[in-house]
XYZ file of C-alpha atoms in Angstrom:
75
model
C -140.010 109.954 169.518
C -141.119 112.256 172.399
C -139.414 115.973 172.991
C -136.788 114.362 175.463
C -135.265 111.796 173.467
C -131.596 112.726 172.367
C -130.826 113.616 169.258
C -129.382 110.931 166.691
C -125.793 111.390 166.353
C -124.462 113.242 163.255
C -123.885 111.898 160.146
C -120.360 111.951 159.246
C -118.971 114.277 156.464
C -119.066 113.587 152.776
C -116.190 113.424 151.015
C -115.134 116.718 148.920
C -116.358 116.173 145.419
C -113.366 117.882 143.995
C -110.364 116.042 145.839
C -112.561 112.924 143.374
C -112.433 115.025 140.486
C -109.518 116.614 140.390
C -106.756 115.907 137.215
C -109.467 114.664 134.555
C -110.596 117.165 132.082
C -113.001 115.375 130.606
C -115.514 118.073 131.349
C -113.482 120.632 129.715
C -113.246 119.061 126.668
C -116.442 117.969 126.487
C -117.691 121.778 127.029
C -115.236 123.375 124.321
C -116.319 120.736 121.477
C -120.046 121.959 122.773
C -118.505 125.175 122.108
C -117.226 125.182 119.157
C -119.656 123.001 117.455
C -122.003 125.932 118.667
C -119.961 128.202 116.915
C -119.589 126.337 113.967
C -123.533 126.255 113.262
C -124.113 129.964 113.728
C -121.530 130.542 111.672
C -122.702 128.540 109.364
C -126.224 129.841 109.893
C -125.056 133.506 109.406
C -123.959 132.543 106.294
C -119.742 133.281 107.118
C -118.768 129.957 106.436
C -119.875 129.368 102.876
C -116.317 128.694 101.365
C -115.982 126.064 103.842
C -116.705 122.581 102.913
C -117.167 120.122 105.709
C -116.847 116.880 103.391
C -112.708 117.856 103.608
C -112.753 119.101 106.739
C -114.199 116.584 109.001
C -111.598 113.741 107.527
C -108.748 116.605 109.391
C -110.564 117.239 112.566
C -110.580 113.396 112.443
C -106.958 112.284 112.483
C -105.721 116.209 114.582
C -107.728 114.852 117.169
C -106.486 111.366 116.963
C -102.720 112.161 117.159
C -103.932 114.169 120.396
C -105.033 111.465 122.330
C -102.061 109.361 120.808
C -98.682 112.390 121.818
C -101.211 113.079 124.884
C -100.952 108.966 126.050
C -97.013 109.243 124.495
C -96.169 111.512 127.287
């Protein structure tokens, strides 16, 4: 190209990434179970969660998260 050559025309817009995104809150939830299973292990770690037992617990975080995505997909 020499100095006097036009310029290339412009490249046209991108599309706005959150118009795609928008509604899904997949990110959220993803970011509060990264949360709380953050919180859980320094908990844990410090010691303040030595009456709880995970063997019972897990089997409840289980099915409570289950019926979410089943009265969530209801509605």
């Amino acid at each position: 190209m020499s100095q006097f050559d036009p310029l290339p025309p412009p490249l046209p817009p991108l599309p706005e990434r959150s118009s795609r995104w928008r509604g899904r809150s997949g990110g959220f939830w993803l970011g509060a179970v990264l949360v709380a299973a953050g919180a859980y292990f320094l908990l844990a770690n410090l010691g303040l969660l030595n009456w709880l037992n995970w063997h019972l617990v897990w089997p409840v975080v289980l099915i409570g998260l289950g019926l979410y995505l089943v009265i969530r997909r209801l509605r």
